[in-house]
Amino acid sequence: MISLIFNQIFKLSATTSIINSHIQEMEKLVSSWCKNKPLPESYIFPPETRPGNLVVPTCNSIPVIDLSKAEGQNRTHTVQQILKAGQEYGFFQLVNHGVPESLMNESMDVFKEFFEMPWEDKAMLYSEDPKNSCRLSTSSVNYAREKIHHWRDNLRHPCHPLQSCIKHWPQKPTRYREVVATYTIEAKKLGLRILELVSEGLGLESRYFGDKLSESEILSINHYPPCPDPSLTLGVAKHCDPNLLTLLHQGDVSGLQVFNNGEWIGVEPLHDAFVVNIGNQLQIISNNKLKSVEHRVVTNSRVARTSAGLFIGPSEDSIIEPEKSLVDDSPFYRAFEFKDFLLHYFPNLEDNEVVMGRFKLQA
């Protein structure tokens, strides 16, 4: 009996120790300490990479594509719109895409609710180990090694296969798993539909990007609290996405900027729209017929911004290489396993030339 009591006490003590450890780690989250505080030195970017006071207006130059027209006589035109946007901007916005507005609104409400919860309801999810499938973290995957931190908190978890992944998702808010499961299923369907149209435009079979090339599905939810000096820091530094295709639900607060023709342009938040961007793997497979473009996130001093990106990509053991039918003279890239790309990407994610250069074939 005494032994049983001591065992229970030991287990309780161990659990308390783990919780206390997570609480200490949670203090690193920007949202846990930033209110009414000046910008710490560790968040101030060098002059050449900080946004400064330059006003970058949100604009409508990023193409806006009405996906409902892809089902009628305008299908070919819609396909060409997507390809042109992928070639010129690497980004486009989708409206009338088929994901219910009510589901998009409810999902965003749940995402915001998660970050607004008390720390004790989130503490066990905090981790700086990128191998943890569902983890709450801050700044970037390189937090422990980076010299400058990013002004953001992040919740990230896989969504495929859903039945095994969902068990590791947040249990609070109580409706998180139900709402987010429905949302990711619908968003993945949309992503596959876009890839089908891309395949058609490139002259490939409609299911070319099905199965292993689009097997991975990761949801990344970013939360950017109001910042005391947005001119000195970034929510996310410039980078390209390493996957195949990203669908971003950016809500109604601006912050996303895309690098185009030597300047940063803001992506205007459109009601009930998805921002779609081409990932590195789609650029490689298309042999540069589509391009993955650098983008970043700036902060603001007025309101918090929450966004959710669904990253669709290959399984780690997929062999990635330019599709032979898209190679005119010679391929621009060598063949490689996707997991090798990821190993090289994360330590170098802010320098896309270094990332892609490792896999380029010499001219």
mmCIF file of C-alpha atoms in Angstrom:
data_model
loop_
_atom_site.group_PDB
_atom_site.id
_atom_site.type_symbol
_atom_site.label_atom_id
_atom_site.label_comp_id
_atom_site.label_asym_id
_atom_site.label_seq_id
_atom_site.Cartn_x
_atom_site.Cartn_y
_atom_site.Cartn_z
ATOM 1 C CA MET A 1 0.000 0.000 0.000
ATOM 2 C CA ILE A 2 2.804 2.398 0.979
ATOM 3 C CA SER A 3 4.666 1.435 -2.202
ATOM 4 C CA LEU A 4 1.586 2.258 -4.278
ATOM 5 C CA ILE A 5 1.243 5.658 -2.600
ATOM 6 C CA PHE A 6 4.913 6.467 -3.256
ATOM 7 C CA ASN A 7 4.505 5.426 -6.902
ATOM 8 C CA GLN A 8 1.537 7.772 -7.277
ATOM 9 C CA ILE A 9 3.462 10.596 -5.603
ATOM 10 C CA PHE A 10 6.436 9.980 -7.922
ATOM 11 C CA LYS A 11 4.222 10.025 -11.015
ATOM 12 C CA LEU A 12 2.524 13.237 -9.853
ATOM 13 C CA SER A 13 5.898 14.832 -9.126
ATOM 14 C CA ALA A 14 7.239 13.828 -12.558
ATOM 15 C CA THR A 15 4.141 15.215 -14.279
ATOM 16 C CA THR A 16 4.425 18.471 -12.334
ATOM 17 C CA SER A 17 8.091 18.735 -13.285
ATOM 18 C CA ILE A 18 7.253 18.274 -16.985
ATOM 19 C CA ILE A 19 4.495 20.886 -16.801
ATOM 20 C CA ASN A 20 6.810 23.367 -15.053
ATOM 21 C CA SER A 21 9.439 22.776 -17.728
ATOM 22 C CA HIS A 22 6.891 23.472 -20.459
ATOM 23 C CA ILE A 23 5.738 26.611 -18.637
ATOM 24 C CA GLN A 24 9.309 27.934 -18.611
ATOM 25 C CA GLU A 25 9.621 27.186 -22.325
ATOM 26 C CA MET A 26 6.259 28.855 -22.992
ATOM 27 C CA GLU A 27 7.717 32.118 -21.750
ATOM 28 C CA LYS A 28 9.620 32.305 -25.041
ATOM 29 C CA LEU A 29 6.379 32.753 -26.981
ATOM 30 C CA VAL A 30 6.104 36.327 -28.232
ATOM 31 C CA SER A 31 2.464 36.473 -27.162
ATOM 32 C CA SER A 32 3.406 35.614 -23.555
ATOM 33 C CA TRP A 33 5.545 38.711 -22.925
ATOM 34 C CA CYS A 34 5.151 41.303 -25.678
ATOM 35 C CA LYS A 35 2.325 43.453 -24.317
ATOM 36 C CA ASN A 36 3.495 46.980 -23.472
ATOM 37 C CA LYS A 37 7.154 45.953 -23.878
ATOM 38 C CA PRO A 38 9.762 47.554 -26.167
ATOM 39 C CA LEU A 39 11.193 45.497 -29.034
ATOM 40 C CA PRO A 40 14.067 43.345 -27.685
ATOM 41 C CA GLU A 41 17.463 43.553 -29.376
ATOM 42 C CA SER A 42 17.199 39.877 -30.387
ATOM 43 C CA TYR A 43 14.254 40.727 -32.685
ATOM 44 C CA ILE A 44 15.884 43.628 -34.532
ATOM 45 C CA PHE A 45 16.900 42.657 -38.066
ATOM 46 C CA PRO A 46 19.996 44.085 -39.806
ATOM 47 C CA PRO A 47 19.313 47.282 -41.805
ATOM 48 C CA GLU A 48 19.570 45.453 -45.146
ATOM 49 C CA THR A 49 16.833 42.944 -44.289
ATOM 50 C CA ARG A 50 14.470 44.880 -42.001
ATOM 51 C CA PRO A 51 11.337 46.337 -43.643
ATOM 52 C CA GLY A 52 12.100 49.903 -42.487
ATOM 53 C CA ASN A 53 9.576 52.694 -42.791
ATOM 54 C CA LEU A 54 9.046 52.171 -46.507
ATOM 55 C CA VAL A 55 5.320 51.885 -47.137
ATOM 56 C CA VAL A 56 4.553 48.824 -49.247
ATOM 57 C CA PRO A 57 0.951 49.270 -50.364
ATOM 58 C CA THR A 58 -1.284 46.242 -50.587
ATOM 59 C CA CYS A 59 -2.267 45.988 -54.210
ATOM 60 C CA ASN A 60 -4.288 43.909 -56.593
ATOM 61 C CA SER A 61 -1.427 43.100 -58.961
ATOM 62 C CA ILE A 62 -1.266 39.537 -57.647
ATOM 63 C CA PRO A 63 -3.662 37.729 -60.034
ATOM 64 C CA VAL A 64 -7.111 36.880 -58.696
ATOM 65 C CA ILE A 65 -8.601 33.780 -60.322
ATOM 66 C CA ASP A 66 -12.265 32.742 -60.223
ATOM 67 C CA LEU A 67 -12.120 28.964 -59.940
ATOM 68 C CA SER A 68 -15.825 28.496 -60.634
ATOM 69 C CA LYS A 69 -15.094 29.235 -64.292
ATOM 70 C CA ALA A 70 -12.867 26.165 -64.540
ATOM 71 C CA GLU A 71 -15.920 23.934 -64.851
ATOM 72 C CA GLY A 72 -17.422 25.525 -67.958
ATOM 73 C CA GLN A 73 -16.341 26.729 -71.350
ATOM 74 C CA ASN A 74 -13.719 28.949 -69.722
ATOM 75 C CA ARG A 75 -11.719 26.005 -68.338
ATOM 76 C CA THR A 76 -8.842 26.466 -70.779
ATOM 77 C CA HIS A 77 -8.689 30.179 -69.973
ATOM 78 C CA THR A 78 -8.619 29.430 -66.224
ATOM 79 C CA VAL A 79 -5.803 26.915 -66.721
ATOM 80 C CA GLN A 80 -3.819 29.514 -68.643
ATOM 81 C CA GLN A 81 -4.464 32.102 -65.904
ATOM 82 C CA ILE A 82 -3.024 29.744 -63.302
ATOM 83 C CA LEU A 83 0.040 28.966 -65.418
ATOM 84 C CA LYS A 84 0.687 32.622 -66.198
ATOM 85 C CA ALA A 85 0.388 33.565 -62.516
ATOM 86 C CA GLY A 86 2.751 30.726 -61.605
ATOM 87 C CA GLN A 87 5.266 31.904 -64.181
ATOM 88 C CA GLU A 88 5.145 35.632 -63.473
ATOM 89 C CA TYR A 89 4.414 35.867 -59.742
ATOM 90 C CA GLY A 90 4.617 32.391 -58.219
ATOM 91 C CA PHE A 91 1.434 33.467 -56.387
ATOM 92 C CA PHE A 92 -2.251 33.965 -57.090
ATOM 93 C CA GLN A 93 -5.484 34.339 -55.148
ATOM 94 C CA LEU A 94 -8.459 32.033 -55.607
ATOM 95 C CA VAL A 95 -12.094 33.063 -55.195
ATOM 96 C CA ASN A 96 -15.229 30.934 -55.699
ATOM 97 C CA HIS A 97 -13.073 27.937 -54.909
ATOM 98 C CA GLY A 98 -15.717 25.693 -53.375
ATOM 99 C CA VAL A 99 -14.581 25.674 -49.726
ATOM 100 C CA PRO A 100 -17.612 27.001 -47.792
ATOM 101 C CA GLU A 101 -17.250 30.515 -46.411
ATOM 102 C CA SER A 102 -18.776 29.373 -43.116
ATOM 103 C CA LEU A 103 -16.057 26.707 -42.750
ATOM 104 C CA MET A 104 -13.282 29.197 -43.493
ATOM 105 C CA ASN A 105 -14.693 31.625 -40.922
ATOM 106 C CA GLU A 106 -15.166 28.972 -38.257
ATOM 107 C CA SER A 107 -11.657 27.628 -38.826
ATOM 108 C CA MET A 108 -10.121 31.066 -38.446
ATOM 109 C CA ASP A 109 -12.157 31.611 -35.275
ATOM 110 C CA VAL A 110 -10.781 28.358 -33.848
ATOM 111 C CA PHE A 111 -7.200 29.246 -34.792
ATOM 112 C CA LYS A 112 -7.511 32.618 -33.050
ATOM 113 C CA GLU A 113 -9.198 31.017 -30.062
ATOM 114 C CA PHE A 114 -6.277 28.601 -29.666
ATOM 115 C CA PHE A 115 -3.727 31.403 -29.377
ATOM 116 C CA GLU A 116 -5.975 33.350 -27.011
ATOM 117 C CA MET A 117 -6.274 30.440 -24.549
ATOM 118 C CA PRO A 118 -4.531 30.616 -21.147
ATOM 119 C CA TRP A 119 -0.953 29.305 -21.150
ATOM 120 C CA GLU A 120 -1.862 26.261 -19.050
ATOM 121 C CA ASP A 121 -4.128 24.976 -21.823
ATOM 122 C CA LYS A 122 -1.256 25.125 -24.346
ATOM 123 C CA ALA A 123 1.849 24.389 -22.278
ATOM 124 C CA MET A 124 2.150 20.666 -23.064
ATOM 125 C CA LEU A 125 2.236 21.400 -26.799
ATOM 126 C CA TYR A 126 5.294 23.664 -26.643
ATOM 127 C CA SER A 127 8.432 22.132 -28.147
ATOM 128 C CA GLU A 128 11.574 23.229 -29.949
ATOM 129 C CA ASP A 129 12.093 19.745 -31.369
ATOM 130 C CA PRO A 130 11.059 19.793 -35.066
ATOM 131 C CA LYS A 131 10.546 16.028 -34.895
ATOM 132 C CA ASN A 132 7.508 16.506 -32.646
ATOM 133 C CA SER A 133 4.544 16.024 -34.942
ATOM 134 C CA CYS A 134 2.245 18.540 -33.237
ATOM 135 C CA ARG A 135 4.091 21.403 -31.653
ATOM 136 C CA LEU A 136 3.641 24.947 -30.520
ATOM 137 C CA SER A 137 6.786 27.036 -30.979
ATOM 138 C CA THR A 138 8.027 30.542 -31.623
ATOM 139 C CA SER A 139 10.098 32.297 -34.296
ATOM 140 C CA SER A 140 11.424 29.528 -36.606
ATOM 141 C CA VAL A 141 12.653 25.933 -36.615
ATOM 142 C CA ASN A 142 16.126 27.364 -36.025
ATOM 143 C CA TYR A 143 15.160 29.200 -32.791
ATOM 144 C CA ALA A 144 17.997 27.783 -30.701
ATOM 145 C CA ARG A 145 20.654 28.643 -33.326
ATOM 146 C CA GLU A 146 19.387 31.826 -34.986
ATOM 147 C CA LYS A 147 20.854 35.217 -34.110
ATOM 148 C CA ILE A 148 17.653 37.147 -34.807
ATOM 149 C CA HIS A 149 14.188 35.898 -33.839
ATOM 150 C CA HIS A 150 10.983 36.297 -35.843
ATOM 151 C CA TRP A 151 7.974 38.091 -34.353
ATOM 152 C CA ARG A 152 5.561 35.157 -34.443
ATOM 153 C CA ASP A 153 4.244 32.132 -32.597
ATOM 154 C CA ASN A 154 3.386 28.993 -34.525
ATOM 155 C CA LEU A 155 1.282 25.856 -34.199
ATOM 156 C CA ARG A 156 2.170 23.138 -36.682
ATOM 157 C CA HIS A 157 0.948 19.594 -37.215
ATOM 158 C CA PRO A 158 0.543 16.988 -39.976
ATOM 159 C CA CYS A 159 -2.923 16.202 -41.352
ATOM 160 C CA HIS A 160 -2.316 12.951 -43.251
ATOM 161 C CA PRO A 161 -3.236 10.237 -42.577
ATOM 162 C CA LEU A 162 -5.992 11.993 -40.679
ATOM 163 C CA GLN A 163 -7.046 9.132 -38.386
ATOM 164 C CA SER A 164 -3.592 8.749 -36.870
ATOM 165 C CA CYS A 165 -2.636 12.448 -36.900
ATOM 166 C CA ILE A 166 -5.767 13.859 -35.300
ATOM 167 C CA LYS A 167 -5.039 12.065 -32.008
ATOM 168 C CA HIS A 168 -2.052 14.385 -31.502
ATOM 169 C CA TRP A 169 -3.836 17.640 -32.339
ATOM 170 C CA PRO A 170 -4.801 20.143 -29.610
ATOM 171 C CA GLN A 171 -7.678 18.998 -27.416
ATOM 172 C CA LYS A 172 -8.621 22.605 -26.738
ATOM 173 C CA PRO A 173 -10.530 24.486 -27.995
ATOM 174 C CA THR A 174 -12.895 21.525 -27.755
ATOM 175 C CA ARG A 175 -14.114 21.962 -31.327
ATOM 176 C CA TYR A 176 -10.573 22.237 -32.753
ATOM 177 C CA ARG A 177 -10.266 18.672 -34.007
ATOM 178 C CA GLU A 178 -13.712 18.503 -35.588
ATOM 179 C CA VAL A 179 -13.552 21.891 -37.313
ATOM 180 C CA VAL A 180 -9.925 21.662 -38.446
ATOM 181 C CA ALA A 181 -10.349 18.106 -39.741
ATOM 182 C CA THR A 182 -13.221 19.234 -41.963
ATOM 183 C CA TYR A 183 -11.251 22.300 -43.048
ATOM 184 C CA THR A 184 -8.094 20.402 -44.012
ATOM 185 C CA ILE A 185 -10.076 17.785 -45.954
ATOM 186 C CA GLU A 186 -11.749 20.499 -48.019
ATOM 187 C CA ALA A 187 -8.526 22.489 -48.466
ATOM 188 C CA LYS A 188 -6.643 19.369 -49.595
ATOM 189 C CA LYS A 189 -9.372 18.650 -52.160
ATOM 190 C CA LEU A 190 -8.923 22.190 -53.438
ATOM 191 C CA GLY A 191 -5.152 21.771 -53.583
ATOM 192 C CA LEU A 192 -5.477 18.589 -55.646
ATOM 193 C CA ARG A 193 -7.898 20.348 -57.953
ATOM 194 C CA ILE A 194 -5.384 23.143 -58.538
ATOM 195 C CA LEU A 195 -2.637 20.592 -59.207
ATOM 196 C CA GLU A 196 -4.916 18.869 -61.704
ATOM 197 C CA LEU A 197 -5.363 22.156 -63.579
ATOM 198 C CA VAL A 198 -1.608 22.780 -63.424
ATOM 199 C CA SER A 199 -1.021 19.294 -64.861
ATOM 200 C CA GLU A 200 -3.432 20.030 -67.662
ATOM 201 C CA GLY A 201 -1.691 23.305 -68.467
ATOM 202 C CA LEU A 202 1.722 21.619 -68.546
ATOM 203 C CA GLY A 203 0.441 18.855 -70.825
ATOM 204 C CA LEU A 204 0.669 16.136 -68.162
ATOM 205 C CA GLU A 205 -1.934 13.577 -67.188
ATOM 206 C CA SER A 206 -4.475 14.962 -64.731
ATOM 207 C CA ARG A 207 -3.362 12.741 -61.823
ATOM 208 C CA TYR A 208 0.350 13.411 -62.323
ATOM 209 C CA PHE A 209 0.711 15.094 -58.922
ATOM 210 C CA GLY A 210 -1.493 12.573 -57.120
ATOM 211 C CA ASP A 211 -0.405 9.881 -54.681
ATOM 212 C CA LYS A 212 3.172 10.236 -53.329
ATOM 213 C CA LEU A 213 3.953 13.621 -54.896
ATOM 214 C CA SER A 214 1.145 15.206 -52.849
ATOM 215 C CA GLU A 215 0.994 12.770 -49.943
ATOM 216 C CA SER A 216 2.344 15.073 -47.238
ATOM 217 C CA GLU A 217 -0.084 17.563 -45.731
ATOM 218 C CA ILE A 218 1.017 19.940 -42.965
ATOM 219 C CA LEU A 219 -1.004 22.728 -41.369
ATOM 220 C CA SER A 220 1.011 25.679 -40.095
ATOM 221 C CA ILE A 221 -0.840 28.374 -38.143
ATOM 222 C CA ASN A 222 1.031 31.606 -37.510
ATOM 223 C CA HIS A 223 0.109 34.188 -34.904
ATOM 224 C CA TYR A 224 1.689 37.648 -35.060
ATOM 225 C CA PRO A 225 0.920 39.822 -31.999
ATOM 226 C CA PRO A 226 0.921 43.631 -32.360
ATOM 227 C CA CYS A 227 4.545 44.772 -32.581
ATOM 228 C CA PRO A 228 6.004 47.873 -30.872
ATOM 229 C CA ASP A 229 8.172 48.727 -33.911
ATOM 230 C CA PRO A 230 7.244 46.947 -37.177
ATOM 231 C CA SER A 231 9.997 48.808 -39.063
ATOM 232 C CA LEU A 232 12.737 46.857 -37.282
ATOM 233 C CA THR A 233 11.546 43.256 -37.337
ATOM 234 C CA LEU A 234 9.749 40.627 -39.417
ATOM 235 C CA GLY A 235 7.060 38.071 -38.674
ATOM 236 C CA VAL A 236 8.739 35.719 -41.135
ATOM 237 C CA ALA A 237 11.946 36.519 -43.030
ATOM 238 C CA LYS A 238 12.179 36.095 -46.814
ATOM 239 C CA HIS A 239 12.031 32.487 -48.002
ATOM 240 C CA CYS A 240 10.494 30.163 -50.556
ATOM 241 C CA ASP A 241 8.325 27.206 -49.556
ATOM 242 C CA PRO A 242 10.065 23.802 -49.867
ATOM 243 C CA ASN A 243 6.939 21.827 -50.755
ATOM 244 C CA LEU A 244 4.791 21.471 -53.879
ATOM 245 C CA LEU A 245 1.930 23.907 -53.268
ATOM 246 C CA THR A 246 0.752 26.072 -50.361
ATOM 247 C CA LEU A 247 -2.797 27.258 -49.690
ATOM 248 C CA LEU A 248 -2.897 30.208 -47.297
ATOM 249 C CA HIS A 249 -5.957 31.429 -45.422
ATOM 250 C CA GLN A 250 -4.701 34.883 -44.411
ATOM 251 C CA GLY A 251 -7.811 36.293 -42.783
ATOM 252 C CA ASP A 252 -8.524 40.007 -43.038
ATOM 253 C CA VAL A 253 -5.250 41.542 -41.788
ATOM 254 C CA SER A 254 -2.496 42.323 -44.290
ATOM 255 C CA GLY A 255 1.130 41.341 -43.768
ATOM 256 C CA LEU A 256 2.142 38.967 -46.575
ATOM 257 C CA GLN A 257 4.571 40.456 -49.102
ATOM 258 C CA VAL A 258 5.885 38.908 -52.328
ATOM 259 C CA PHE A 259 9.149 39.822 -54.066
ATOM 260 C CA ASN A 260 8.455 40.678 -57.697
ATOM 261 C CA ASN A 261 10.577 42.558 -60.237
ATOM 262 C CA GLY A 262 13.008 43.755 -57.615
ATOM 263 C CA GLU A 263 10.490 45.084 -55.104
ATOM 264 C CA TRP A 264 8.183 43.912 -52.338
ATOM 265 C CA ILE A 265 4.459 44.024 -53.051
ATOM 266 C CA GLY A 266 1.729 43.472 -50.482
ATOM 267 C CA VAL A 267 -0.908 40.784 -50.994
ATOM 268 C CA GLU A 268 -4.288 42.327 -50.279
ATOM 269 C CA PRO A 269 -6.495 40.213 -47.990
ATOM 270 C CA LEU A 270 -9.606 39.274 -49.951
ATOM 271 C CA HIS A 271 -12.702 38.017 -48.184
ATOM 272 C CA ASP A 272 -13.196 34.260 -48.553
ATOM 273 C CA ALA A 273 -10.085 33.824 -50.733
ATOM 274 C CA PHE A 274 -7.101 31.484 -50.625
ATOM 275 C CA VAL A 275 -3.617 32.710 -51.475
ATOM 276 C CA VAL A 276 -1.858 29.985 -53.468
ATOM 277 C CA ASN A 277 1.878 29.850 -53.990
ATOM 278 C CA ILE A 278 4.178 27.612 -55.962
ATOM 279 C CA GLY A 279 6.672 25.602 -53.897
ATOM 280 C CA ASN A 280 10.257 24.659 -54.757
ATOM 281 C CA GLN A 281 9.282 21.128 -55.835
ATOM 282 C CA LEU A 282 6.770 22.379 -58.400
ATOM 283 C CA GLN A 283 9.442 24.658 -59.853
ATOM 284 C CA ILE A 284 11.851 21.726 -60.118
ATOM 285 C CA ILE A 285 9.367 19.244 -61.604
ATOM 286 C CA SER A 286 8.206 21.838 -64.145
ATOM 287 C CA ASN A 287 11.869 22.502 -65.039
ATOM 288 C CA ASN A 288 11.442 26.221 -64.233
ATOM 289 C CA LYS A 289 8.226 26.632 -66.218
ATOM 290 C CA LEU A 290 6.659 27.626 -62.898
ATOM 291 C CA LYS A 291 8.580 29.473 -60.206
ATOM 292 C CA SER A 292 8.741 29.509 -56.451
ATOM 293 C CA VAL A 293 9.058 33.106 -55.281
ATOM 294 C CA GLU A 294 10.504 34.665 -52.145
ATOM 295 C CA HIS A 295 7.974 36.083 -49.728
ATOM 296 C CA ARG A 296 7.971 37.431 -46.184
ATOM 297 C CA VAL A 297 5.578 38.631 -43.480
ATOM 298 C CA VAL A 298 5.679 42.098 -41.903
ATOM 299 C CA THR A 299 4.073 43.010 -38.608
ATOM 300 C CA ASN A 300 1.901 45.903 -37.508
ATOM 301 C CA SER A 301 1.468 47.825 -34.263
ATOM 302 C CA ARG A 302 -2.351 47.855 -34.193
ATOM 303 C CA VAL A 303 -3.842 44.371 -34.297
ATOM 304 C CA ALA A 304 -2.812 40.728 -34.096
ATOM 305 C CA ARG A 305 -2.715 38.748 -37.335
ATOM 306 C CA THR A 306 -3.432 35.020 -37.607
ATOM 307 C CA SER A 307 -2.978 33.001 -40.786
ATOM 308 C CA ALA A 308 -3.078 29.308 -41.689
ATOM 309 C CA GLY A 309 -1.065 27.667 -44.441
ATOM 310 C CA LEU A 310 -1.742 24.155 -45.711
ATOM 311 C CA PHE A 311 1.494 22.780 -47.152
ATOM 312 C CA ILE A 312 0.983 20.022 -49.719
ATOM 313 C CA GLY A 313 4.122 18.142 -50.631
ATOM 314 C CA PRO A 314 5.755 14.848 -51.535
ATOM 315 C CA SER A 315 6.416 11.962 -49.183
ATOM 316 C CA GLU A 316 9.979 12.091 -47.878
ATOM 317 C CA ASP A 317 11.071 9.080 -49.957
ATOM 318 C CA SER A 318 9.731 10.526 -53.216
ATOM 319 C CA ILE A 319 12.241 10.951 -56.026
ATOM 320 C CA ILE A 320 12.019 14.501 -57.347
ATOM 321 C CA GLU A 321 13.320 15.469 -60.792
ATOM 322 C CA PRO A 322 12.223 17.524 -63.795
ATOM 323 C CA GLU A 323 9.478 15.791 -65.770
ATOM 324 C CA LYS A 324 11.158 14.571 -68.965
ATOM 325 C CA SER A 325 8.368 15.826 -71.246
ATOM 326 C CA LEU A 326 8.960 19.369 -69.896
ATOM 327 C CA VAL A 327 12.688 19.367 -70.644
ATOM 328 C CA ASP A 328 13.463 21.160 -73.909
ATOM 329 C CA ASP A 329 17.260 20.855 -74.150
ATOM 330 C CA SER A 330 18.517 19.696 -70.776
ATOM 331 C CA PRO A 331 17.128 19.527 -67.230
ATOM 332 C CA PHE A 332 17.988 22.338 -64.828
ATOM 333 C CA TYR A 333 18.001 20.026 -61.791
ATOM 334 C CA ARG A 334 19.291 16.593 -60.829
ATOM 335 C CA ALA A 335 17.176 13.850 -59.298
ATOM 336 C CA PHE A 336 17.070 13.595 -55.495
ATOM 337 C CA GLU A 337 15.026 12.237 -52.599
ATOM 338 C CA PHE A 338 12.737 14.847 -51.069
ATOM 339 C CA LYS A 339 14.075 14.151 -47.565
ATOM 340 C CA ASP A 340 17.544 15.215 -48.783
ATOM 341 C CA PHE A 341 16.074 18.498 -49.981
ATOM 342 C CA LEU A 342 14.507 19.146 -46.557
ATOM 343 C CA LEU A 343 17.778 18.421 -44.754
ATOM 344 C CA HIS A 344 19.479 21.103 -46.853
ATOM 345 C CA TYR A 345 16.529 23.516 -46.838
ATOM 346 C CA PHE A 346 15.958 24.227 -43.163
ATOM 347 C CA PRO A 347 19.490 25.393 -42.247
ATOM 348 C CA ASN A 348 19.480 27.657 -45.341
ATOM 349 C CA LEU A 349 15.809 28.605 -45.694
ATOM 350 C CA GLU A 350 16.432 32.361 -45.907
ATOM 351 C CA ASP A 351 18.716 31.969 -48.965
ATOM 352 C CA ASN A 352 16.816 30.333 -51.811
ATOM 353 C CA GLU A 353 19.803 30.473 -54.161
ATOM 354 C CA VAL A 354 21.809 28.314 -51.759
ATOM 355 C CA VAL A 355 18.841 25.976 -51.284
ATOM 356 C CA MET A 356 18.194 25.440 -54.981
ATOM 357 C CA GLY A 357 21.846 25.652 -56.009
ATOM 358 C CA ARG A 358 22.658 22.327 -54.396
ATOM 359 C CA PHE A 359 20.253 20.535 -56.724
ATOM 360 C CA LYS A 360 20.964 22.435 -59.928
ATOM 361 C CA LEU A 361 22.884 20.843 -62.779
ATOM 362 C CA GLN A 362 25.799 22.841 -64.056
ATOM 363 C CA ALA A 363 25.112 24.583 -67.359
#
